[in-house]
Amino acid sequence: MLKFYRSLLISEFLRRSTMTADITALRDAANRLRISAIEMTAVAKSGHPSSSTSAAEIISVLFFHEMKYEVSAPKAAYSDRFILSKGHACPILYAAWEEAGLLSHEQVLSLRKIDSDIEGHPTPRLNFIDVATGSLGQGLSVAAGMAWVGKYKDKASYRVYALLGDGETAEGSIWEAASFASTYKLDNLVTIVDVNRLGQSQETQLGHNVETYAARFKAFGHNAIIVDGHDVEAIIKAFDTAKITKGVPTTLIMKTFKGAGIDGVENLDNWHGKPVPLEKIDGIKKKLTSLQKGVLPIAAPIKDTPEFDLDLGNIKISPPSYKLGDKVATRAAYGTALAKLGDASPHVIGLDGDTKNSTFSDKLLAKYPERFIECFIAEQNLVGVGIGVGCRGRAIPFCSTFAAFFTRAADQLRMAAISFANVKCVGSHAGISIGEDGPSQMALEDLSLFRSVANSIVLYPTDAVSTERAAELAANIHGIVFIRTGRPALPVIYKNDEIFSIGKAKVVRKSNKDCVVLVGAGVTLYECLKAADELETSGVHACVVDLFSIKPIDQHTLIAEATRCGGKVVTVEDHYQSGGIGEAVSSALSDSPNIRVRSIFVKDIPRSGSPDGLLDLFGISATHIVKAVQNFN
Amino acid sequence: MLKFYRSLLISEFLRRSTMTADITALRDAANRLRISAIEMTAVAKSGHPSSSTSAAEIISVLFFHEMKYEVSAPKAAYSDRFILSKGHACPILYAAWEEAGLLSHEQVLSLRKIDSDIEGHPTPRLNFIDVATGSLGQGLSVAAGMAWVGKYKDKASYRVYALLGDGETAEGSIWEAASFASTYKLDNLVTIVDVNRLGQSQETQLGHNVETYAARFKAFGHNAIIVDGHDVEAIIKAFDTAKITKGVPTTLIMKTFKGAGIDGVENLDNWHGKPVPLEKIDGIKKKLTSLQKGVLPIAAPIKDTPEFDLDLGNIKISPPSYKLGDKVATRAAYGTALAKLGDASPHVIGLDGDTKNSTFSDKLLAKYPERFIECFIAEQNLVGVGIGVGCRGRAIPFCSTFAAFFTRAADQLRMAAISFANVKCVGSHAGISIGEDGPSQMALEDLSLFRSVANSIVLYPTDAVSTERAAELAANIHGIVFIRTGRPALPVIYKNDEIFSIGKAKVVRKSNKDCVVLVGAGVTLYECLKAADELETSGVHACVVDLFSIKPIDQHTLIAEATRCGGKVVTVEDHYQSGGIGEAVSSALSDSPNIRVRSIFVKDIPRSGSPDGLLDLFGISATHIVKAVQNFN
């Protein structure tokens, strides 16, 4: 009986919602968005009108009926969020913000010009964009990260909407995110798929087979609803259904036509990314513009989101407490640091990809289960959710997995840079020193990967003390930070009060007889120290530098020590040559005449074996360092 | 009526298949595999017995009832293929080859030792492994690539079996591959999911919810069957059903228990990757070993696979036919070269990710549609299928997409190196010179990515002639080759008979008055030439080097020219600093005293704009090169 009344109430709610909407005004608005998108791409002579106009009704309903936000403060913490995962359709998004009054027509007509932030794909240079999109398949993970924060951390009523293209659902990252959203019951997240049938170069895999899209999302735990994506009333009803759907995320499968509303383009192939000739605009305007121009109220947001500052720069962990010589794996020290960061700030969130008992991020989970997100074996989504968690200044996300598996998220990290994201990645099991598991588990390209991310910071702590400080430094700076941790337990070499800084190396061994500089980090620093001991027995004195900050690199210390020691530098790394420490150091010293650099690195594809055996077999042990110094004439 | 007889025939076939199998023998064999897997990991003191034993019955039925192969020639072209996507369970695979007689017990007990190819995760160092696994979620793409070759190129009867873990189905790449397999109706592919419920650090997202696994694979177009994964008869029947299922791939959802057969381990958490103590082995043997030891015949393969040699080294394209000064984009020249390679060898296969009209791989499609695979917007699977297509010497795969989007497949490329794969990747739309589309579409980390792949070759042709030759060079060498192509149409600078080699740069401008070397490639080579012209007007003569082969790098030419020109080198690249041309050159010259390198690169996150405007704004145009030379004292 209760069930009956509930369904009565729901249907009444749905009826009223449609009644209160001015359907005609929303239809007209959709056409105005359409015209603007066509015009701005025509003026720019490039861009995506056809992918824009298929979503005109969806965007019209979203921005002028469904979403609650303030035009004057598009990034307000309490506003509903919109992520355009199909970023190439941004003209329709720019048109919506024009219609809402945030952008002028002149501004949207500056599309794709070098001095305009109205770019070819959206970036957070614009005040209404949270994350850059344009590499397809990434928006849903980010949206899910935002929705997780909304539901579990902010516990606020703002909702998150992600608009996907149909073609991009071929990206596996979409299914990682879809599964995540249902696992975490993100009923504040609405996924919208613009099924316009046509990809860039041909029809998509599923064409207009909306039933299969629905079946896929249903199987992934979503409430999937098929909707006519050009029918304003149907779209409104679908969003209303989403709103009353509890415990599962809703996905709206919108059947649309690419180029909808443009004669000679609509539903035809070969119109991807091609503007309509400028001279056709008048005809299109005539056809699409209605005399009736409705009023388009924008729903006010509910201001129930807590206000706070992340207080970056002031998050202090309790000092490390190790004894010199204690054997502690840096991955274990990272776990300790993460739990301490949890003590220090209520905004630190840990994320992992089912490796938490290896990366030791489970130390945060044990202490603050509500601030830990298990992302399972899906690293693209792990990083994507992390970006979403961090993108609005509402949390400090620390993502961890084996360093090797962050390569899975290389494109997400590339896009994170364009998003000016705040996300920390901590990769364990670096290099051949992991031993028996073999090459598939060994990160030997991770320094290269993270160094190549624009404006990133890359830290490679050697011992437990420096690892704790690396984590603290990462938490306190806005940006993308990678920390590389290792598997083996190795001695603590720094005192607990040692100070570490981004961009600063440590000279850990020095004498006034030094005639060579050995540069290492992590496991190879110990090999450098061993080599220095051995060299000393034959009267050769070596300075040893712990690089610590791989990016930015401490060019000053490197030049100073190299010059002091006669210009000979030997770098040693548990990493391949390309993009690693040797190249970073060589590059930093490339303009210094009379400084020569020789680099030792993992020289071939490794194999299973004992850590020490592998260090020796692949050429990065103390023995090889000694030889390199002896041969350096 | 026909339908009735067909179903009668099918049920009779299924009945007979089960009857002919010696169920007891297969059960006993499963236990022998189990014991061996437990023993080898106990001896190694590391490894994955629990993930192995859940699959004991599956492997027993596969190797001793279902698959057709020759133990004496495990990689024979006509043999059925098996890919262990859950690579960490390799002990059970090694045990199967021991049972089959290929490996001795002594060999399997060398698991994870430095001098043994019985590694912690399988690699093709072993003669029964086609591709390395161990980074989860990658095996199905590779298997699908093999199955595509079997069905459409070889047109042979061998079948492909991929065993997946349940946890790894969280990886989106699995769903990219699943969709691909149904799109291409790969009914010669059987996916097996070992649903043992437990991941590394906790229960998986779906636990033992086998219905949801089945629903997901069904929605992705598979014939999904739920099976008791420890019931030998049920497994046999399921494989038989797969065999008679036409037009769609079959997926068997096997409900199993992690650690099955091991008391105190079976179906319990916290036993991932942990060996059983050696002293328990005798008890386990006693419990699991049956007195009955059946005969285990191995089915003989059908030898209907064509025999041929790829003839690497002898594939010759018709010479380029351009006029000096003709404006041709290198991406367009790549399309031309790919079609010519199609003429030159029937084994060249093109693959693309719905960008074929931008990368120009559609020129091969137009000429040889049967040798082109559209992989849609799913780059992990694009590269994974490419690896599968190439891994058995039966085809030469050329994968193309925007260079930026290969970052999506960074982990697949990392694993490709460990697989000693033969796969060519051609990335278009390199750098900021693409212009208006903006940063999300600009590859600025691709050289770094591909250089960091072990043993890779990276070519960056500047004009149409060198692009055609780069593609020809790539086709003729076994290995991972990346070719970077550009969007803008730029002048042909080489004569059609110019010879290019891997590892060789070209000195394109030289005089005996040169006092600086400018190193560029692609769009920046033209800027170097412009800069050299401008510098000459003020009496400064510059040597210009076209690097062409970024890896291996032509250290010899660089040192020779730098030395000749007084030790000053300026590198210029349409790429970020890290892992790019500047670092590669600096590293190559780091041991040469008196040679100094200054590098110009894209110095910040770019934006939309005109190509020329962007080259200037982000610091890599001729103007900036001139300034760099003028300031180089």
Short mmCIF file of N, CA, C and O in Angstrom, two decimals, chain A residues 163-241:
data_model
loop_
_atom_site.label_atom_id
_atom_site.label_comp_id
_atom_site.label_asym_id
_atom_site.label_seq_id
_atom_site.Cartn_x
_atom_site.Cartn_y
_atom_site.Cartn_z
N LEU A 163 28.00 14.70 -19.73
CA LEU A 163 27.49 14.42 -21.09
C LEU A 163 28.57 13.71 -21.90
O LEU A 163 29.66 14.26 -22.12
N LEU A 164 28.24 12.51 -22.34
CA LEU A 164 29.18 11.67 -23.10
C LEU A 164 28.74 11.58 -24.56
O LEU A 164 27.54 11.59 -24.85
N GLY A 165 29.70 11.44 -25.44
CA GLY A 165 29.37 11.06 -26.81
C GLY A 165 29.17 9.55 -26.88
O GLY A 165 29.64 8.81 -26.00
N ASP A 166 28.45 9.09 -27.91
CA ASP A 166 28.26 7.65 -28.04
C ASP A 166 29.57 6.96 -28.43
O ASP A 166 29.92 5.91 -27.88
N GLY A 167 30.31 7.58 -29.33
CA GLY A 167 31.57 6.99 -29.77
C GLY A 167 32.54 6.75 -28.63
O GLY A 167 33.25 5.74 -28.60
N GLU A 168 32.54 7.66 -27.66
CA GLU A 168 33.52 7.53 -26.58
C GLU A 168 33.17 6.43 -25.58
O GLU A 168 34.00 6.09 -24.73
N THR A 169 31.98 5.87 -25.68
CA THR A 169 31.69 4.73 -24.79
C THR A 169 32.48 3.49 -25.23
O THR A 169 32.47 2.47 -24.53
N ALA A 170 33.15 3.57 -26.38
CA ALA A 170 34.08 2.48 -26.75
C ALA A 170 35.31 2.49 -25.85
O ALA A 170 35.99 1.47 -25.71
N GLU A 171 35.61 3.63 -25.23
CA GLU A 171 36.75 3.72 -24.31
C GLU A 171 36.45 2.93 -23.04
O GLU A 171 35.44 3.18 -22.37
N GLY A 172 37.35 2.06 -22.69
CA GLY A 172 37.16 1.26 -21.49
C GLY A 172 37.04 2.08 -20.23
O GLY A 172 36.38 1.66 -19.27
N SER A 173 37.66 3.25 -20.22
CA SER A 173 37.60 4.09 -19.03
C SER A 173 36.16 4.43 -18.66
O SER A 173 35.85 4.62 -17.47
N ILE A 174 35.28 4.51 -19.65
CA ILE A 174 33.87 4.77 -19.36
C ILE A 174 33.29 3.64 -18.50
O ILE A 174 32.54 3.89 -17.55
N TRP A 175 33.69 2.41 -18.79
CA TRP A 175 33.12 1.27 -18.06
C TRP A 175 33.76 1.12 -16.69
O TRP A 175 33.13 0.63 -15.75
N GLU A 176 35.01 1.53 -16.59
CA GLU A 176 35.62 1.59 -15.25
C GLU A 176 34.82 2.55 -14.38
O GLU A 176 34.51 2.26 -13.23
N ALA A 177 34.51 3.71 -14.96
CA ALA A 177 33.79 4.73 -14.21
C ALA A 177 32.35 4.31 -13.94
O ALA A 177 31.81 4.55 -12.84
N ALA A 178 31.73 3.66 -14.91
CA ALA A 178 30.34 3.22 -14.74
C ALA A 178 30.25 2.23 -13.59
O ALA A 178 29.33 2.29 -12.76
N SER A 179 31.21 1.32 -13.53
CA SER A 179 31.21 0.32 -12.47
C SER A 179 31.47 0.99 -11.11
O SER A 179 30.82 0.66 -10.11
N PHE A 180 32.39 1.92 -11.10
CA PHE A 180 32.70 2.66 -9.88
C PHE A 180 31.44 3.37 -9.35
O PHE A 180 31.13 3.32 -8.16
N ALA A 181 30.72 4.03 -10.27
CA ALA A 181 29.54 4.83 -9.88
C ALA A 181 28.47 3.96 -9.24
O ALA A 181 27.81 4.37 -8.28
N SER A 182 28.31 2.74 -9.75
CA SER A 182 27.29 1.88 -9.14
C SER A 182 27.81 1.26 -7.84
O SER A 182 27.06 1.14 -6.88
N THR A 183 29.09 0.90 -7.81
CA THR A 183 29.65 0.35 -6.57
C THR A 183 29.45 1.33 -5.42
O THR A 183 29.13 0.94 -4.30
N TYR A 184 29.63 2.61 -5.71
CA TYR A 184 29.50 3.62 -4.65
C TYR A 184 28.11 4.29 -4.62
O TYR A 184 27.94 5.34 -4.00
N LYS A 185 27.15 3.69 -5.34
CA LYS A 185 25.74 4.12 -5.27
C LYS A 185 25.60 5.63 -5.51
O LYS A 185 24.90 6.32 -4.75
N LEU A 186 26.27 6.14 -6.54
CA LEU A 186 26.27 7.58 -6.77
C LEU A 186 24.99 8.04 -7.45
O LEU A 186 24.94 8.29 -8.65
N ASP A 187 23.93 8.14 -6.65
CA ASP A 187 22.64 8.55 -7.19
C ASP A 187 22.55 10.06 -7.41
O ASP A 187 21.53 10.56 -7.88
N ASN A 188 23.63 10.76 -7.08
CA ASN A 188 23.71 12.19 -7.39
C ASN A 188 24.44 12.46 -8.70
O ASN A 188 24.74 13.58 -9.04
N LEU A 189 24.70 11.37 -9.43
CA LEU A 189 25.41 11.46 -10.71
C LEU A 189 24.47 11.04 -11.84
O LEU A 189 23.86 9.98 -11.78
N VAL A 190 24.35 11.89 -12.84
CA VAL A 190 23.57 11.53 -14.03
C VAL A 190 24.50 11.51 -15.24
O VAL A 190 25.15 12.50 -15.55
N THR A 191 24.58 10.35 -15.87
CA THR A 191 25.35 10.20 -17.10
C THR A 191 24.38 10.36 -18.27
O THR A 191 23.31 9.77 -18.26
N ILE A 192 24.78 11.15 -19.23
CA ILE A 192 23.93 11.36 -20.41
C ILE A 192 24.74 10.95 -21.62
O ILE A 192 25.86 11.44 -21.82
N VAL A 193 24.22 10.02 -22.41
CA VAL A 193 24.94 9.61 -23.62
C VAL A 193 24.21 10.17 -24.84
O VAL A 193 23.03 9.88 -25.05
N ASP A 194 24.92 11.00 -25.58
CA ASP A 194 24.36 11.62 -26.79
C ASP A 194 24.58 10.64 -27.96
O ASP A 194 25.61 10.67 -28.62
N VAL A 195 23.59 9.78 -28.16
CA VAL A 195 23.75 8.73 -29.19
C VAL A 195 23.36 9.30 -30.55
O VAL A 195 22.24 9.12 -31.03
N ASN A 196 24.32 9.99 -31.17
CA ASN A 196 24.02 10.59 -32.47
C ASN A 196 24.49 9.72 -33.63
O ASN A 196 24.52 10.15 -34.77
N ARG A 197 24.89 8.52 -33.33
CA ARG A 197 25.13 7.45 -34.31
C ARG A 197 26.46 7.53 -35.05
O ARG A 197 27.03 6.49 -35.40
N LEU A 198 26.96 8.73 -35.28
CA LEU A 198 28.12 8.86 -36.17
C LEU A 198 29.39 9.24 -35.43
O LEU A 198 29.40 10.18 -34.63
N GLY A 199 30.45 8.51 -35.71
CA GLY A 199 31.76 8.85 -35.17
C GLY A 199 32.49 9.81 -36.09
O GLY A 199 31.87 10.48 -36.93
N GLN A 200 33.83 9.86 -35.91
CA GLN A 200 34.60 10.77 -36.77
C GLN A 200 34.69 10.24 -38.20
O GLN A 200 34.50 10.99 -39.15
N SER A 201 34.97 8.96 -38.33
CA SER A 201 35.28 8.45 -39.66
C SER A 201 34.25 7.48 -40.20
O SER A 201 34.34 7.06 -41.35
N GLN A 202 33.28 7.12 -39.40
CA GLN A 202 32.22 6.21 -39.87
C GLN A 202 31.19 6.08 -38.75
O GLN A 202 31.31 6.71 -37.71
N GLU A 203 30.19 5.24 -38.99
CA GLU A 203 29.19 4.97 -37.95
C GLU A 203 29.88 4.31 -36.75
O GLU A 203 30.85 3.57 -36.92
N THR A 204 29.37 4.57 -35.55
CA THR A 204 29.93 3.94 -34.35
C THR A 204 29.61 2.43 -34.36
O THR A 204 28.82 1.97 -35.18
N GLN A 205 30.20 1.72 -33.40
CA GLN A 205 29.98 0.27 -33.32
C GLN A 205 28.50 -0.08 -33.18
O GLN A 205 28.05 -1.07 -33.73
N LEU A 206 27.78 0.73 -32.43
CA LEU A 206 26.39 0.38 -32.11
C LEU A 206 25.36 1.22 -32.86
O LEU A 206 24.16 0.97 -32.73
N GLY A 207 25.81 2.19 -33.63
CA GLY A 207 24.85 3.03 -34.37
C GLY A 207 23.76 3.56 -33.46
O GLY A 207 24.04 4.09 -32.39
N HIS A 208 22.54 3.43 -33.92
CA HIS A 208 21.41 3.91 -33.12
C HIS A 208 20.79 2.81 -32.25
O HIS A 208 19.62 2.91 -31.85
N ASN A 209 21.57 1.78 -31.97
CA ASN A 209 21.07 0.67 -31.18
C ASN A 209 21.04 1.06 -29.69
O ASN A 209 21.84 0.60 -28.87
N VAL A 210 20.09 1.91 -29.36
CA VAL A 210 20.02 2.46 -27.99
C VAL A 210 19.73 1.37 -26.95
O VAL A 210 20.14 1.48 -25.79
N GLU A 211 19.05 0.31 -27.37
CA GLU A 211 18.76 -0.77 -26.43
C GLU A 211 20.05 -1.40 -25.90
O GLU A 211 20.15 -1.73 -24.72
N THR A 212 21.03 -1.56 -26.78
CA THR A 212 22.29 -2.16 -26.33
C THR A 212 23.03 -1.22 -25.38
O THR A 212 23.61 -1.66 -24.38
N TYR A 213 23.02 0.07 -25.70
CA TYR A 213 23.62 1.01 -24.74
C TYR A 213 22.95 0.87 -23.37
O TYR A 213 23.61 0.81 -22.33
N ALA A 214 21.63 0.82 -23.38
CA ALA A 214 20.90 0.71 -22.12
C ALA A 214 21.25 -0.59 -21.41
O ALA A 214 21.48 -0.61 -20.19
N ALA A 215 21.33 -1.67 -22.16
CA ALA A 215 21.65 -2.97 -21.55
C ALA A 215 23.04 -2.93 -20.92
O ALA A 215 23.25 -3.49 -19.84
N ARG A 216 23.97 -2.27 -21.60
CA ARG A 216 25.33 -2.20 -21.04
C ARG A 216 25.35 -1.42 -19.72
O ARG A 216 25.91 -1.88 -18.73
N PHE A 217 24.72 -0.27 -19.72
CA PHE A 217 24.72 0.51 -18.47
C PHE A 217 23.93 -0.19 -17.36
O PHE A 217 24.29 -0.12 -16.19
N LYS A 218 22.85 -0.87 -17.75
CA LYS A 218 22.09 -1.64 -16.75
C LYS A 218 22.98 -2.72 -16.13
O LYS A 218 23.01 -2.90 -14.92
N ALA A 219 23.70 -3.44 -16.99
CA ALA A 219 24.57 -4.51 -16.50
C ALA A 219 25.65 -3.94 -15.59
O ALA A 219 26.16 -4.63 -14.71
N PHE A 220 25.99 -2.69 -15.81
CA PHE A 220 26.99 -2.04 -14.94
C PHE A 220 26.34 -1.33 -13.76
O PHE A 220 26.96 -0.47 -13.12
N GLY A 221 25.10 -1.66 -13.51
CA GLY A 221 24.47 -1.22 -12.27
C GLY A 221 23.78 0.13 -12.31
O GLY A 221 23.48 0.70 -11.26
N HIS A 222 23.54 0.64 -13.51
CA HIS A 222 22.87 1.95 -13.62
C HIS A 222 21.39 1.78 -13.90
O HIS A 222 20.96 0.80 -14.52
N ASN A 223 20.65 2.78 -13.50
CA ASN A 223 19.27 2.91 -13.95
C ASN A 223 19.33 3.55 -15.32
O ASN A 223 19.50 4.76 -15.44
N ALA A 224 19.23 2.74 -16.36
CA ALA A 224 19.39 3.26 -17.72
C ALA A 224 18.04 3.50 -18.38
O ALA A 224 17.17 2.64 -18.35
N ILE A 225 17.88 4.71 -18.92
CA ILE A 225 16.60 5.10 -19.51
C ILE A 225 16.84 5.57 -20.94
O ILE A 225 17.72 6.41 -21.17
N ILE A 226 16.08 5.03 -21.86
CA ILE A 226 16.19 5.47 -23.26
C ILE A 226 15.27 6.67 -23.47
O ILE A 226 14.11 6.66 -23.08
N VAL A 227 15.80 7.71 -24.10
CA VAL A 227 15.06 8.97 -24.25
C VAL A 227 15.23 9.49 -25.68
O VAL A 227 16.30 9.33 -26.28
N ASP A 228 14.20 10.10 -26.22
CA ASP A 228 14.34 10.84 -27.47
C ASP A 228 15.07 12.14 -27.14
O ASP A 228 14.51 13.04 -26.51
N GLY A 229 16.28 12.23 -27.57
CA GLY A 229 17.14 13.34 -27.16
C GLY A 229 16.83 14.67 -27.82
O GLY A 229 17.51 15.67 -27.56
N HIS A 230 15.83 14.70 -28.68
CA HIS A 230 15.40 15.98 -29.24
C HIS A 230 14.02 16.38 -28.72
O HIS A 230 13.47 17.39 -29.13
N ASP A 231 13.47 15.57 -27.81
CA ASP A 231 12.13 15.83 -27.26
C ASP A 231 12.29 16.43 -25.86
O ASP A 231 12.59 15.73 -24.89
N VAL A 232 12.09 17.74 -25.78
CA VAL A 232 12.31 18.47 -24.53
C VAL A 232 11.51 17.89 -23.37
O VAL A 232 12.03 17.71 -22.26
N GLU A 233 10.25 17.55 -23.62
CA GLU A 233 9.42 16.99 -22.54
C GLU A 233 9.96 15.67 -22.04
O GLU A 233 10.03 15.42 -20.84
N ALA A 234 10.36 14.83 -22.99
CA ALA A 234 10.89 13.51 -22.62
C ALA A 234 12.18 13.66 -21.81
O ALA A 234 12.44 12.93 -20.85
N ILE A 235 12.99 14.63 -22.21
CA ILE A 235 14.26 14.85 -21.49
C ILE A 235 13.98 15.31 -20.06
O ILE A 235 14.59 14.82 -19.11
N ILE A 236 13.03 16.22 -19.92
CA ILE A 236 12.68 16.70 -18.57
C ILE A 236 12.24 15.54 -17.69
O ILE A 236 12.70 15.39 -16.55
N LYS A 237 11.36 14.72 -18.24
CA LYS A 237 10.85 13.58 -17.45
C LYS A 237 11.99 12.65 -17.04
O LYS A 237 12.02 12.12 -15.94
N ALA A 238 12.91 12.44 -17.97
CA ALA A 238 14.02 11.52 -17.67
C ALA A 238 14.87 12.06 -16.52
O ALA A 238 15.24 11.32 -15.60
N PHE A 239 15.16 13.36 -16.56
CA PHE A 239 15.93 13.95 -15.46
C PHE A 239 15.16 13.85 -14.15
O PHE A 239 15.74 13.64 -13.08
N ASP A 240 13.84 14.03 -14.23
CA ASP A 240 13.02 13.91 -13.02
C ASP A 240 13.09 12.50 -12.44
O ASP A 240 13.18 12.30 -11.23
N THR A 241 13.05 11.51 -13.33
CA THR A 241 13.17 10.12 -12.87
C THR A 241 14.52 9.90 -12.20
O THR A 241 14.62 9.23 -11.16
#
